[in-house]
Amino acid sequence: MKKSYDVLIAGSGIAGLYAAIQFGCDTSVLMLAKQSREICSTALAQGGVAGVLKHDDDSFDLHVKDTLVAGSYKNDIDAVEVLVHEGPEDIRKIIEMGVDFDKDENGELNMTLEGGHSRRRIVHHKDRTGKEIAEKLTKVAAQKSNIQLEENTMIINIERVVGGFRADLLRGEEYSCVYASFVILATGGIGRVYRYTTNPATATGDGIRFAYEMGAKIKNISAVQFHPTAFNSPNSREQFLISEAVRGEGAYLLNCDKQRFMDRYDERLELAPRDVVSRAIVLESRRTGSNEFFLDITHKDREFLFDRFPAISEACLARGVDISKDLIPVYPCQHYLMGGIDVDLNARTTLPRLYAAGECAHTGVHGGNRLASNSLLEGLVFGRRAALDIIKCLDAGFARVNPGPCPDDFSGAPLPTGIRTAVREIMQRAYFVIPNPSAVRQGLKRVEEFMKRLQNGRFAQTADFCEAKSLVTVACLILQDAAQNFE
Ligand SMILES: Cc1cc2nc3c(=O)[nH]c(=O)nc-3n(C[C@H](O)[C@H](O)[C@H](O)COP(=O)(O)OP(=O)(O)OC[C@H]3O[C@@H](n4cnc5c(N)ncnc54)[C@H](O)[C@@H]3O)c2cc1C
């Protein structure tokens, strides 16, 4: 690793990767992944990428409208317009780069439907869309000599310095630092702040903590999305997602009496937006007194199901459920963050030279609830916009950072035990699907105490400590924002 780079990209999911490959060979880019590059939300994405690629029965206006309806019109309309109008070109570009989306028998892109979409406009690679995109974009990045991708390298802290930033890094047990003139935070989601989430282990909100600690604005962070249909496995933290595309292909949602119930809550039935379906499940569980819910797709042909949903069929089989014969047990869990580091249309945060893209950023496109398959699209569009804006700054002759010294003492007391578990329990109890205002207020007090303890003590800067600090910061920000919204 060199001592300084033009651009440091924190994260190698879709937003980081697509941003990185925009830079020309004269711009040095360091892209970091805190674990192996396969461990990220992008690699888990099943359903697909939404985009208006054909205009025969679809239009930009319809995609905009669906996005606004799902987001309860709390979206930033300019950001939605950018997403919807520019997204299709980015989808075409990644196809040119080798991303293979499913085609029908005529060789045309096979579009699927998901909750909240009024048209079939989601391109997908079976039910392994994110993995396909991440693999192909990583290949493209690997061919560019100006991009250095380092896995298993965790940023533990970022500080502003003259002309850029210094990032402190931890790789195994070894500490180092690197200087960069520009930083793009693309660190993904915050799911690990909950007891149950579809998010991978990397989703601890580190980028949001860095931005917050440096003084950047964080916005709408209490806008957390809960996916209605994760495979219900109470003994595991990471819940396996049963993609909305399964309901898009006709699955019914059943209660503990094996009866459909969505007509009691919304006329769009199983294909209502995620927040509506999650809420309906929680209300129905209160009505029946049971947490047992199921997806039923047994009326579809086995061959179709195993071909269209290979990853989901296999994962269910591994859990003893044959989706062509058995009901799939499901329950809502944390899935996505709509809010985050506030950015403008060029992915600029409120601090100079600091950008954010992907799930950690708040572009305003999702409003109160993200429309299915708009998130990979957001990573592409705003990842690219971040890079293009930085290229403009570099072309305009912005000064490059001068590398300086690295801190040399990361020692201190061990992280007190139990903080991470306590935070997860608080969030699960206080701020799940239907928030509990008194639990939010009580939880906030405890989380603020954890925050003071971690900020004021002198602790060893281990990976565990740094992630705990991120989780506590994110939980605190979410509960503060939620408490304010109750007032
Ligand atoms: C199970 C599942 C299914 C989904 N399905 C879909 C779908 O079908 N369609 C859709 O549009 N969206 C879907 N989503 C949402 C979408 O996948 C994510 O929002 C999107 O992939 C986020 O991309 P990202 O680049 O922002 O972050 P990620 O892909 O999560 O990447 C984050 C990167 O940041 C790195 N990182 C984090 N902290 C640090 C640190 N301190 N130091 C160094 N590196 C760090 C990680 O190692 C990782 O490389 C799904 C999400 C999940 C979890």
Short mmCIF file of C-alpha atoms in Angstrom, two decimals, residues 46-314:
data_model
loop_
_atom_site.label_atom_id
_atom_site.label_comp_id
_atom_site.label_asym_id
_atom_site.label_seq_id
_atom_site.Cartn_x
_atom_site.Cartn_y
_atom_site.Cartn_z
CA GLN A 46 -31.44 -11.63 -4.75
CA GLY A 47 -34.33 -9.83 -6.44
CA GLY A 48 -32.67 -7.55 -8.95
CA VAL A 49 -32.23 -4.02 -10.23
CA ALA A 50 -35.21 -1.86 -11.16
CA GLY A 51 -35.04 0.26 -14.31
CA VAL A 52 -37.22 1.34 -17.21
CA LEU A 53 -35.39 -0.34 -20.09
CA LYS A 54 -38.41 -0.71 -22.34
CA HIS A 55 -41.04 1.92 -22.94
CA ASP A 56 -43.84 -0.16 -24.53
CA ASP A 57 -45.95 -0.49 -21.37
CA ASP A 58 -43.66 1.29 -18.87
CA SER A 59 -42.35 4.84 -18.48
CA PHE A 60 -40.02 6.93 -16.32
CA ASP A 61 -43.11 8.64 -14.89
CA LEU A 62 -44.52 5.31 -13.69
CA HIS A 63 -41.23 4.34 -12.03
CA VAL A 64 -41.06 7.77 -10.38
CA LYS A 65 -44.65 7.41 -9.20
CA ASP A 66 -44.11 3.90 -7.78
CA THR A 67 -40.99 5.14 -5.94
CA LEU A 68 -42.91 8.07 -4.46
CA VAL A 69 -45.92 5.96 -3.45
CA ALA A 70 -43.68 3.41 -1.71
CA GLY A 71 -41.78 6.25 0.00
CA SER A 72 -45.04 7.91 1.17
CA TYR A 73 -44.07 10.99 -0.87
CA LYS A 74 -41.30 11.75 1.65
CA ASN A 75 -38.72 11.30 -1.14
CA ASP A 76 -36.57 14.04 -2.63
CA ILE A 77 -38.17 14.39 -6.05
CA ASP A 78 -35.00 15.66 -7.77
CA ALA A 79 -33.04 12.65 -6.54
CA VAL A 80 -35.82 10.29 -7.68
CA GLU A 81 -35.83 11.86 -11.16
CA VAL A 82 -32.05 11.41 -11.41
CA LEU A 83 -32.29 7.80 -10.23
CA VAL A 84 -35.06 6.82 -12.61
CA HIS A 85 -33.82 8.71 -15.68
CA GLU A 86 -30.10 7.87 -15.40
CA GLY A 87 -30.41 4.36 -13.94
CA PRO A 88 -31.22 2.54 -17.19
CA GLU A 89 -27.99 3.81 -18.82
CA ASP A 90 -25.98 2.46 -15.88
CA ILE A 91 -27.76 -0.89 -16.18
CA ARG A 92 -26.84 -0.97 -19.89
CA LYS A 93 -23.24 -0.09 -19.02
CA ILE A 94 -22.88 -2.95 -16.54
CA ILE A 95 -24.38 -5.32 -19.10
CA GLU A 96 -21.64 -4.16 -21.50
CA MET A 97 -19.13 -4.84 -18.73
CA GLY A 98 -20.29 -8.45 -18.64
CA VAL A 99 -23.12 -8.59 -16.08
CA ASP A 100 -25.46 -11.34 -17.23
CA PHE A 101 -29.16 -10.71 -16.58
CA ASP A 102 -31.72 -13.44 -17.35
CA LYS A 103 -33.28 -13.42 -20.80
CA ASP A 104 -36.48 -14.92 -22.18
CA GLU A 105 -36.72 -17.38 -25.08
CA ASN A 106 -36.48 -14.47 -27.57
CA GLY A 107 -33.24 -13.24 -26.04
CA GLU A 108 -34.97 -10.21 -24.48
CA LEU A 109 -34.25 -9.20 -20.88
CA ASN A 110 -36.59 -11.07 -18.57
CA MET A 111 -38.22 -8.50 -16.31
CA THR A 112 -39.79 -9.52 -13.03
CA LEU A 113 -42.23 -7.87 -10.65
CA GLU A 114 -41.82 -7.00 -6.99
CA GLY A 115 -43.95 -5.35 -4.32
CA GLY A 116 -44.85 -1.73 -5.07
CA HIS A 117 -43.93 -1.88 -8.79
CA SER A 118 -46.82 -1.33 -11.20
CA ARG A 119 -44.85 -2.88 -14.08
CA ARG A 120 -42.41 -5.73 -14.67
CA ARG A 121 -39.16 -3.73 -14.69
CA ILE A 122 -36.67 -5.66 -12.57
CA VAL A 123 -33.69 -7.26 -14.26
CA HIS A 124 -32.15 -10.16 -12.40
CA HIS A 125 -29.70 -13.01 -12.54
CA LYS A 126 -31.86 -15.88 -11.23
CA ASP A 127 -32.04 -15.03 -7.52
CA ARG A 128 -28.32 -14.24 -7.28
CA THR A 129 -28.31 -10.82 -8.90
CA GLY A 130 -26.00 -9.04 -6.46
CA LYS A 131 -23.36 -11.77 -6.55
CA GLU A 132 -23.31 -11.65 -10.35
CA ILE A 133 -22.93 -7.85 -10.35
CA ALA A 134 -20.24 -7.85 -7.64
CA GLU A 135 -18.19 -10.55 -9.38
CA LYS A 136 -18.30 -8.90 -12.80
CA LEU A 137 -17.58 -5.39 -11.52
CA THR A 138 -14.71 -6.72 -9.38
CA LYS A 139 -13.23 -8.28 -12.53
CA VAL A 140 -13.45 -4.92 -14.32
CA ALA A 141 -11.83 -3.14 -11.35
CA ALA A 142 -9.05 -5.75 -11.17
CA GLN A 143 -8.10 -4.96 -14.78
CA LYS A 144 -7.49 -1.31 -13.98
CA SER A 145 -3.98 -0.67 -12.73
CA ASN A 146 -4.95 2.55 -10.92
CA ILE A 147 -7.30 0.68 -8.54
CA GLN A 148 -5.90 -1.17 -5.57
CA LEU A 149 -8.45 -3.36 -3.76
CA GLU A 150 -7.41 -4.54 -0.31
CA GLU A 151 -9.62 -7.04 1.49
CA ASN A 152 -9.63 -7.76 5.24
CA THR A 153 -8.51 -4.20 5.88
CA MET A 154 -10.73 -2.27 8.24
CA ILE A 155 -10.82 1.50 8.50
CA ILE A 156 -11.10 2.20 12.21
CA ASN A 157 -11.09 5.99 12.11
CA ILE A 158 -11.02 8.82 9.57
CA GLU A 159 -9.81 12.33 10.30
CA ARG A 160 -9.75 15.48 8.22
CA VAL A 161 -6.30 16.91 7.49
CA VAL A 162 -5.17 19.74 5.22
CA GLY A 163 -6.13 18.85 1.64
CA GLY A 164 -7.90 15.59 2.50
CA PHE A 165 -8.10 12.83 5.06
CA ARG A 166 -6.08 10.39 7.12
CA ALA A 167 -7.63 6.94 7.59
CA ASP A 168 -6.33 4.62 10.30
CA LEU A 169 -6.36 0.99 9.23
CA LEU A 170 -6.35 -2.37 10.97
CA ARG A 171 -5.37 -5.51 9.08
CA GLY A 172 -5.22 -8.59 11.30
CA GLU A 173 -3.32 -7.23 14.29
CA GLU A 174 -1.36 -4.66 12.32
CA TYR A 175 -2.13 -0.94 12.42
CA SER A 176 -1.23 1.53 9.67
CA CYS A 177 -2.63 4.65 8.08
CA VAL A 178 -3.17 6.11 4.66
CA TYR A 179 -3.78 9.64 3.34
CA ALA A 180 -6.31 10.49 0.61
CA SER A 181 -7.34 13.71 -1.11
CA PHE A 182 -10.95 12.53 -1.46
CA VAL A 183 -12.96 9.87 0.38
CA ILE A 184 -16.08 8.04 -0.77
CA LEU A 185 -17.87 6.29 2.09
CA ALA A 186 -19.61 3.21 0.67
CA THR A 187 -19.75 1.10 3.81
CA GLY A 188 -23.29 -0.28 3.39
CA GLY A 189 -26.01 -0.77 5.99
CA ILE A 190 -26.51 -0.89 9.74
CA GLY A 191 -28.44 -4.17 10.19
CA ARG A 192 -26.14 -5.48 12.89
CA VAL A 193 -27.58 -2.93 15.29
CA TYR A 194 -30.61 -5.27 15.44
CA ARG A 195 -31.01 -8.75 16.86
CA TYR A 196 -32.50 -10.04 13.60
CA THR A 197 -31.42 -8.74 10.20
CA THR A 198 -30.86 -9.89 6.64
CA ASN A 199 -27.58 -7.91 6.60
CA PRO A 200 -24.10 -9.44 6.65
CA ALA A 201 -21.60 -9.09 9.50
CA THR A 202 -20.01 -6.03 7.86
CA ALA A 203 -23.20 -3.95 8.29
CA THR A 204 -22.25 -2.11 11.47
CA GLY A 205 -22.63 1.45 10.19
CA ASP A 206 -18.91 2.34 10.35
CA GLY A 207 -19.13 4.92 7.54
CA ILE A 208 -22.00 6.69 9.26
CA ARG A 209 -19.94 6.87 12.45
CA PHE A 210 -16.92 8.29 10.60
CA ALA A 211 -19.09 10.94 8.90
CA TYR A 212 -20.81 11.82 12.18
CA GLU A 213 -17.52 12.05 14.10
CA MET A 214 -16.08 14.37 11.45
CA GLY A 215 -19.18 16.58 11.70
CA ALA A 216 -21.07 15.69 8.50
CA LYS A 217 -24.85 15.91 8.53
CA ILE A 218 -26.81 12.71 9.10
CA LYS A 219 -30.41 12.70 7.92
CA ASN A 220 -33.59 10.62 8.38
CA ILE A 221 -31.61 7.90 10.08
CA SER A 222 -34.71 6.59 11.85
CA ALA A 223 -36.06 5.56 8.41
CA VAL A 224 -35.27 1.86 8.85
CA GLN A 225 -36.83 -0.73 6.56
CA PHE A 226 -38.03 -4.10 7.81
CA HIS A 227 -38.45 -6.81 5.21
CA PRO A 228 -41.67 -8.75 5.74
CA THR A 229 -40.48 -12.15 4.61
CA ALA A 230 -37.19 -13.38 6.00
CA PHE A 231 -36.95 -17.12 6.72
CA ASN A 232 -37.97 -17.33 10.37
CA SER A 233 -34.98 -18.79 12.23
CA PRO A 234 -35.02 -17.32 15.77
CA ASN A 235 -31.70 -18.93 16.69
CA SER A 236 -29.68 -17.10 14.11
CA ARG A 237 -28.87 -13.38 13.86
CA GLU A 238 -28.53 -13.24 10.07
CA GLN A 239 -31.91 -14.12 8.62
CA PHE A 240 -32.08 -15.59 5.14
CA LEU A 241 -34.21 -13.42 2.87
CA ILE A 242 -37.10 -14.83 0.87
CA SER A 243 -37.08 -12.25 -1.89
CA GLU A 244 -40.15 -10.23 -2.74
CA ALA A 245 -39.80 -11.70 -6.22
CA VAL A 246 -41.29 -14.92 -4.75
CA ARG A 247 -44.46 -12.97 -3.99
CA GLY A 248 -44.00 -11.28 -7.38
CA GLU A 249 -44.23 -14.74 -8.94
CA GLY A 250 -47.45 -15.48 -7.05
CA ALA A 251 -46.67 -16.65 -3.47
CA TYR A 252 -49.42 -16.16 -0.89
CA LEU A 253 -48.79 -14.91 2.63
CA LEU A 254 -50.58 -17.02 5.25
CA ASN A 255 -51.20 -16.57 8.99
CA CYS A 256 -50.94 -19.25 11.70
CA ASP A 257 -54.32 -20.68 10.54
CA LYS A 258 -52.79 -21.09 7.04
CA GLN A 259 -55.16 -18.42 5.72
CA ARG A 260 -54.42 -15.42 3.52
CA PHE A 261 -54.99 -12.20 5.47
CA MET A 262 -53.52 -9.27 3.52
CA ASP A 263 -57.02 -8.25 2.31
CA ARG A 264 -57.70 -7.10 5.88
CA TYR A 265 -54.85 -4.57 5.63
CA ASP A 266 -54.27 -3.43 2.03
CA GLU A 267 -55.94 -3.82 -1.34
CA ARG A 268 -52.58 -4.50 -3.00
CA LEU A 269 -52.49 -7.71 -0.95
CA GLU A 270 -49.13 -9.56 -0.93
CA LEU A 271 -47.63 -7.00 -3.33
CA ALA A 272 -48.14 -3.95 -1.16
CA PRO A 273 -44.88 -2.08 -0.31
CA ARG A 274 -42.66 -3.62 2.35
CA ASP A 275 -43.59 -1.36 5.25
CA VAL A 276 -47.28 -2.09 4.67
CA VAL A 277 -46.77 -5.88 4.56
CA SER A 278 -44.45 -5.88 7.61
CA ARG A 279 -46.96 -3.81 9.57
CA ALA A 280 -49.81 -6.09 8.50
CA ILE A 281 -47.86 -9.12 9.76
CA VAL A 282 -47.22 -7.53 13.15
CA LEU A 283 -50.87 -6.43 13.49
CA GLU A 284 -52.09 -9.86 12.40
CA SER A 285 -49.77 -11.50 14.96
CA ARG A 286 -51.34 -9.32 17.64
CA ARG A 287 -54.81 -10.36 16.41
CA THR A 288 -54.07 -14.09 16.33
CA GLY A 289 -51.60 -14.15 19.23
CA SER A 290 -49.11 -16.06 17.09
CA ASN A 291 -45.83 -15.21 15.36
CA GLU A 292 -46.30 -18.01 12.84
CA PHE A 293 -46.49 -16.81 9.23
CA PHE A 294 -45.84 -18.61 5.96
CA LEU A 295 -45.25 -18.06 2.28
CA ASP A 296 -47.02 -20.54 0.03
CA ILE A 297 -45.76 -21.00 -3.53
CA THR A 298 -46.57 -24.70 -3.74
CA HIS A 299 -49.09 -24.02 -6.54
CA LYS A 300 -46.17 -23.32 -8.91
CA ASP A 301 -44.33 -25.95 -10.87
CA ARG A 302 -41.25 -27.40 -9.08
CA GLU A 303 -39.02 -27.11 -12.14
CA PHE A 304 -39.93 -23.42 -12.56
CA LEU A 305 -39.29 -22.70 -8.87
CA PHE A 306 -35.90 -24.42 -8.71
CA ASP A 307 -34.81 -22.75 -11.94
CA ARG A 308 -36.09 -19.26 -11.09
CA PHE A 309 -35.07 -19.33 -7.41
CA PRO A 310 -32.08 -21.66 -7.13
CA ALA A 311 -30.49 -19.93 -4.12
CA ILE A 312 -33.75 -19.63 -2.22
CA SER A 313 -34.79 -23.25 -2.98
CA GLU A 314 -31.40 -24.54 -1.87
#
